[in-house]
Coordinates of C-alpha atoms in Angstrom, one line a residue:
X585 CA -50.7 -11.7 -87.1
X586 CA -47.0 -12.3 -86.5
X587 CA -45.8 -13.7 -83.2
X588 CA -44.3 -11.3 -80.7
X589 CA -40.6 -11.3 -79.9
X590 CA -41.4 -11.5 -76.1
X591 CA -44.1 -13.7 -74.6
X592 CA -44.5 -11.5 -71.5
X593 CA -45.9 -8.1 -72.1
X594 CA -45.9 -6.1 -68.9
X595 CA -47.1 -2.6 -70.1
X596 CA -50.3 -2.3 -72.1
X597 CA -53.3 0.0 -72.3
X598 CA -57.0 -0.1 -73.2
X599 CA -59.9 2.3 -73.7
X600 CA -60.1 2.4 -69.9
X601 CA -57.4 5.1 -70.2
X602 CA -55.7 6.2 -73.4
X603 CA -55.5 3.0 -75.4
X604 CA -57.6 2.1 -78.4
X605 CA -58.5 -1.6 -77.7
X606 CA -61.3 -2.6 -75.4
X607 CA -60.1 -5.1 -72.8
X608 CA -61.6 -7.9 -75.0
X609 CA -59.7 -6.7 -78.0
X610 CA -56.5 -6.5 -76.0
X611 CA -56.8 -10.1 -74.9
X612 CA -57.7 -11.3 -78.4
X613 CA -54.8 -9.4 -80.0
X614 CA -52.4 -10.7 -77.3
X615 CA -53.5 -14.2 -77.9
X616 CA -53.0 -13.8 -81.6
X617 CA -49.4 -12.5 -81.0
X618 CA -48.6 -15.5 -78.8
X619 CA -48.5 -13.5 -75.5
X620 CA -48.5 -15.8 -72.5
X621 CA -48.3 -13.2 -69.7
X622 CA -50.1 -9.8 -70.1
X623 CA -50.2 -6.9 -67.6
X624 CA -53.1 -4.6 -68.2
X625 CA -51.8 -1.3 -66.9
X626 CA -54.1 1.6 -67.7
X627 CA -53.3 5.1 -66.4
X628 CA -54.5 6.0 -62.9
X629 CA -57.6 3.8 -62.8
X630 CA -58.4 0.6 -60.9
X631 CA -58.2 -2.2 -63.4
X632 CA -61.4 -3.8 -64.7
X633 CA -62.7 -7.0 -63.1
X634 CA -64.7 -8.1 -66.1
X635 CA -64.6 -8.1 -69.9
X636 CA -67.5 -7.7 -72.3
X637 CA -67.6 -10.1 -75.2
X638 CA -69.0 -9.2 -78.6
X639 CA -72.2 -11.2 -77.9
X640 CA -72.8 -9.0 -74.8
X641 CA -71.8 -11.7 -72.3
X642 CA -69.7 -10.4 -69.3
X643 CA -66.9 -12.6 -68.0
X644 CA -64.4 -12.3 -65.2
X645 CA -61.4 -10.9 -67.0
X646 CA -58.6 -13.1 -65.7
X647 CA -60.6 -16.3 -66.3
X648 CA -61.5 -15.3 -69.8
X649 CA -57.8 -14.4 -70.6
X650 CA -56.8 -17.8 -69.1
X651 CA -59.1 -19.6 -71.6
X652 CA -57.3 -17.7 -74.3
X653 CA -53.9 -19.0 -73.1
X654 CA -52.9 -15.9 -71.2
X655 CA -52.1 -15.2 -67.6
X656 CA -53.5 -11.7 -67.2
X657 CA -52.1 -9.6 -64.4
X658 CA -54.3 -6.6 -63.4
X659 CA -52.3 -3.5 -62.9
X660 CA -52.2 0.3 -63.0
X661 CA -49.7 2.9 -64.3
X662 CA -49.6 5.8 -61.9
X663 CA -48.5 9.2 -63.2
X664 CA -46.4 10.7 -60.4
X665 CA -44.5 13.9 -59.6
X666 CA -46.1 17.3 -60.4
X667 CA -42.8 18.9 -61.6
X668 CA -41.2 16.0 -63.4
X669 CA -42.6 14.6 -66.7
X670 CA -43.0 10.9 -67.3
X671 CA -42.4 9.5 -63.8
X672 CA -44.8 6.6 -64.1
X673 CA -45.0 3.8 -61.6
X674 CA -46.6 0.5 -62.6
X675 CA -48.3 -1.4 -59.8
X676 CA -49.0 -5.1 -60.2
X677 CA -50.6 -7.7 -58.0
X678 CA -52.3 -5.3 -55.6
X679 CA -55.5 -5.9 -53.6
X680 CA -57.5 -3.6 -55.8
X681 CA -60.2 -3.3 -53.2
X682 CA -57.8 -1.4 -50.9
X683 CA -59.4 1.9 -49.9
X684 CA -56.1 3.7 -50.2
X685 CA -55.9 2.8 -53.9
X686 CA -59.5 3.9 -54.6
X687 CA -58.9 7.2 -52.8
X688 CA -55.7 7.8 -54.8
X689 CA -57.5 7.1 -58.0
X690 CA -60.3 9.6 -57.0
X691 CA -57.8 12.4 -56.3
X692 CA -56.0 11.8 -59.6
X693 CA -59.3 12.0 -61.5
X694 CA -60.2 15.3 -59.9
X695 CA -56.8 16.8 -60.8
X696 CA -57.1 15.5 -64.4
X697 CA -60.6 16.9 -65.0
X698 CA -59.5 20.4 -63.8
X699 CA -56.2 20.5 -65.6
X700 CA -57.2 19.0 -69.0
X701 CA -60.4 21.1 -69.2
X702 CA -58.1 24.2 -68.8
X703 CA -55.7 22.8 -71.4
X704 CA -58.5 22.5 -74.0
X705 CA -59.6 26.0 -73.2
X706 CA -56.1 27.4 -73.8
X707 CA -55.8 25.5 -77.0
X708 CA -59.1 26.9 -78.2
X709 CA -57.9 30.4 -77.3
X710 CA -54.8 29.9 -79.5
X711 CA -56.9 28.7 -82.5
X712 CA -56.8 24.9 -82.0
X713 CA -60.5 24.1 -82.4
X714 CA -61.6 21.1 -80.3
X715 CA -64.4 20.3 -77.9
X716 CA -64.4 18.1 -74.8
X717 CA -67.0 16.0 -76.5
X718 CA -64.5 15.2 -79.3
X719 CA -61.8 14.4 -76.8
X720 CA -64.1 11.9 -75.0
X721 CA -65.1 10.1 -78.2
X722 CA -63.0 7.0 -79.0
X723 CA -64.2 5.4 -82.2
X724 CA -67.9 4.9 -81.8
X725 CA -67.7 5.0 -78.0
X726 CA -68.0 7.8 -75.5
X727 CA -65.7 7.5 -72.5
X728 CA -66.6 9.2 -69.1
X729 CA -64.9 12.4 -68.1
X730 CA -63.4 10.4 -65.2
X731 CA -61.4 8.3 -67.7
X732 CA -60.0 11.3 -69.6
X733 CA -56.3 11.1 -70.4
X734 CA -54.0 13.8 -71.9
X735 CA -53.1 11.6 -74.8
X736 CA -56.7 11.9 -76.0
X737 CA -56.1 15.6 -76.5
X738 CA -53.0 14.9 -78.5
X739 CA -55.0 12.4 -80.6
X740 CA -57.6 15.0 -81.5
X741 CA -55.0 17.6 -82.4
X742 CA -53.6 15.0 -84.9
X743 CA -57.0 14.0 -86.2
X744 CA -57.7 17.6 -87.0
X745 CA -54.5 18.1 -88.9
X746 CA -52.7 20.3 -86.3
X747 CA -50.0 17.7 -86.1
X748 CA -49.0 14.6 -88.1
X749 CA -49.5 12.2 -85.2
X750 CA -50.0 12.2 -81.4
X751 CA -46.3 12.4 -80.7
X752 CA -45.9 15.6 -82.7
X753 CA -49.0 17.0 -81.0
X754 CA -47.5 16.2 -77.6
X755 CA -44.4 18.2 -78.5
X756 CA -46.6 21.1 -79.7
X757 CA -48.3 21.2 -76.3
X758 CA -45.2 20.4 -74.3
X759 CA -43.0 23.1 -75.9
X760 CA -45.4 26.0 -75.4
X761 CA -45.3 27.1 -71.8
X762 CA -48.8 28.6 -72.1
X763 CA -50.2 25.0 -72.5
X764 CA -48.2 23.7 -69.5
X765 CA -51.1 23.4 -67.1
X766 CA -49.7 21.6 -64.2
X767 CA -52.0 19.1 -62.4
X768 CA -51.3 17.9 -58.9
X769 CA -49.7 14.4 -59.1
X770 CA -48.9 12.1 -56.2
X771 CA -45.3 11.7 -55.1
X772 CA -43.6 8.6 -56.5
X773 CA -42.2 7.6 -53.1
X774 CA -45.8 7.7 -51.7
X775 CA -47.1 5.6 -54.6
X776 CA -44.4 3.0 -53.9
X777 CA -45.6 2.8 -50.3
X778 CA -49.3 2.6 -51.3
X779 CA -48.6 -0.2 -53.8
X780 CA -46.7 -2.1 -51.2
X781 CA -49.3 -1.7 -48.5
X782 CA -51.9 -3.1 -51.0
X783 CA -49.7 -6.2 -51.4
X784 CA -48.3 -5.3 -54.8
X785 CA -45.0 -4.7 -56.5
X786 CA -43.8 -1.4 -57.9
X787 CA -42.0 -1.0 -61.2
X788 CA -40.7 2.2 -62.7
X789 CA -41.8 2.5 -66.3
X790 CA -39.6 4.0 -69.2
X791 CA -36.9 5.5 -67.0
X792 CA -35.2 7.3 -69.9
X793 CA -38.3 9.3 -70.9
X794 CA -37.4 11.2 -67.7
X795 CA -35.3 14.2 -68.6
X796 CA -31.5 14.0 -67.9
X797 CA -31.8 16.8 -65.4
X798 CA -34.9 17.3 -63.3
X799 CA -36.3 19.2 -60.3
X800 CA -36.4 16.8 -57.4
X801 CA -37.3 17.8 -53.9
X802 CA -36.5 21.5 -54.7
X803 CA -33.1 20.9 -56.4
X804 CA -31.9 20.3 -60.0
X805 CA -30.4 16.8 -60.1
X806 CA -29.4 14.2 -62.6
X807 CA -32.0 11.6 -63.6
X808 CA -30.1 8.8 -61.9
X809 CA -30.2 10.7 -58.6
X810 CA -34.0 10.2 -58.7
X811 CA -33.8 6.6 -59.9
X812 CA -31.3 5.7 -57.1
X813 CA -33.6 7.3 -54.6
X814 CA -36.5 5.2 -55.8
X815 CA -34.4 2.1 -55.5
X816 CA -33.3 3.0 -52.0
X817 CA -37.0 3.6 -51.1
X818 CA -38.0 0.0 -52.0
X819 CA -38.7 0.1 -55.7
X820 CA -39.1 -3.5 -56.9
X821 CA -38.3 -3.3 -60.6
X822 CA -37.5 -1.0 -63.5
X823 CA -38.4 -1.2 -67.2
X824 CA -35.3 -2.1 -69.1
X825 CA -36.8 -3.0 -72.4
X826 CA -39.0 -0.3 -73.8
X827 CA -40.1 1.2 -77.2
X828 CA -38.0 4.4 -76.9
X829 CA -37.7 4.7 -80.7
X830 CA -41.5 4.9 -81.0
X831 CA -42.3 7.7 -78.6
X832 CA -40.8 11.1 -77.6
X833 CA -37.4 10.4 -76.2
X834 CA -34.6 12.9 -76.1
X835 CA -32.0 10.1 -76.0
X836 CA -31.6 9.2 -79.6
X837 CA -29.3 6.2 -79.1
X838 CA -30.5 2.8 -80.4
X839 CA -33.0 1.5 -77.9
X840 CA -30.9 -1.6 -77.3
X841 CA -28.1 0.6 -76.0
X842 CA -30.5 2.2 -73.5
X843 CA -31.8 -1.2 -72.5
X844 CA -28.3 -2.4 -71.7
X845 CA -27.4 0.7 -69.8
X846 CA -30.5 0.4 -67.6
X847 CA -29.8 -3.3 -66.9
X848 CA -26.2 -2.6 -65.9
X849 CA -27.2 0.2 -63.6
X850 CA -29.9 -1.8 -61.8
X851 CA -28.1 -5.2 -61.7
X852 CA -28.4 -6.8 -58.2
X853 CA -30.6 -3.9 -57.0
X854 CA -34.0 -4.3 -58.6
X855 CA -35.3 -6.6 -61.3
X856 CA -35.4 -5.7 -65.0
X857 CA -38.9 -5.5 -66.4
X858 CA -40.0 -4.9 -70.0
X859 CA -43.1 -3.7 -71.9
X860 CA -44.1 -2.1 -75.2
X861 CA -46.5 0.5 -73.8
X862 CA -49.0 -0.8 -76.3
X863 CA -52.0 1.5 -77.2
X864 CA -52.9 0.1 -80.6
X865 CA -52.4 3.5 -82.2
X866 CA -52.5 1.7 -85.5
X867 CA -56.3 2.1 -85.2
X868 CA -55.7 5.9 -85.5
X869 CA -53.3 5.6 -88.5
X870 CA -50.0 5.8 -86.6
X871 CA -47.2 5.0 -89.1
X872 CA -44.9 3.3 -86.6
X873 CA -47.1 2.0 -83.8
X874 CA -46.0 0.1 -80.7
X875 CA -46.8 -3.6 -81.1
X876 CA -47.8 -6.1 -78.3
X877 CA -44.8 -8.0 -77.1
X878 CA -42.4 -5.9 -79.1
X879 CA -40.7 -5.2 -75.8
X880 CA -41.1 -7.3 -72.7
X881 CA -39.6 -10.4 -71.1
X882 CA -39.1 -14.0 -72.3
X883 CA -41.0 -16.6 -70.3
X884 CA -37.7 -17.8 -68.9
X885 CA -36.8 -14.3 -67.7
X886 CA -40.2 -13.8 -66.2
X887 CA -40.2 -17.0 -64.2
X888 CA -36.7 -16.4 -63.0
X889 CA -37.8 -13.2 -61.1
X890 CA -39.5 -14.4 -57.8
X891 CA -41.7 -11.3 -57.4
X892 CA -43.1 -11.8 -60.9
X893 CA -43.3 -15.6 -60.7
X894 CA -45.5 -15.2 -57.6
X895 CA -48.1 -13.5 -59.8
X896 CA -48.1 -16.3 -62.4
X897 CA -51.2 -18.4 -62.7
X898 CA -50.8 -21.0 -65.5
X899 CA -53.6 -20.5 -68.1
X900 CA -56.0 -23.2 -68.9
X901 CA -56.3 -22.5 -72.6

């Protein structure tokens, strides 16, 4: 396995949400890629405390990662804002026992179960045959309904030949208003506050996946009006480096151009983060999958940011 361009990967998913690696596989793949700092940021779920090894042994997850040469940071990627797509906030370094975080996760699960069950019903009604059981099957594993993510629906649509891949399936669902079942999402300003009260730092993921014009607090405004409001509210960081060319992004400029633009806009205001949004979609035959450490930070960049450096525990491996 080739070494990653960036040693610090601050945006990665597992089967705990919509990724395809188990936490063990994520750690092993990160180790093989030369990742030294890895943030596990599954969608809307409290991050796991343990990892199950192939022999059935259960280990504390950060200790195991440390033995594999990785400082693992437990995190979460919150989906925010009911009426704006792709406003995702990454929380790192929180006290994951904080009742406020657990309650927020519970409310999100309830809204997902209701909305995604209705989405599947509407797809069936329009001739897209799938069952909830199929959506909850990942490889040879069954995931609980509480861990259901919308991307799983897109994956099944692609597997059944209704789309060439999950990205095309997402467009199919997104562009037909009949399938636009809105689920209640928390406000992003509220999530910034909740993350801070839990002792963590709040980072906005993939800012340019947010549409150029959005409905914010009842008014249509430019994207940067929202981003500036988040910064003014206490946002800590923003993803500058991101795999825009490997997902659905309306901005077709080279990703490096977007990276530079984000860095210029946030300079001196919040720190620039980076992550690949790794899901290991290669397992499902994706032709151009996002790779671990394809986007991220160098070790030097990571340690130069005080709020990130405070989360660093040198690995023993």
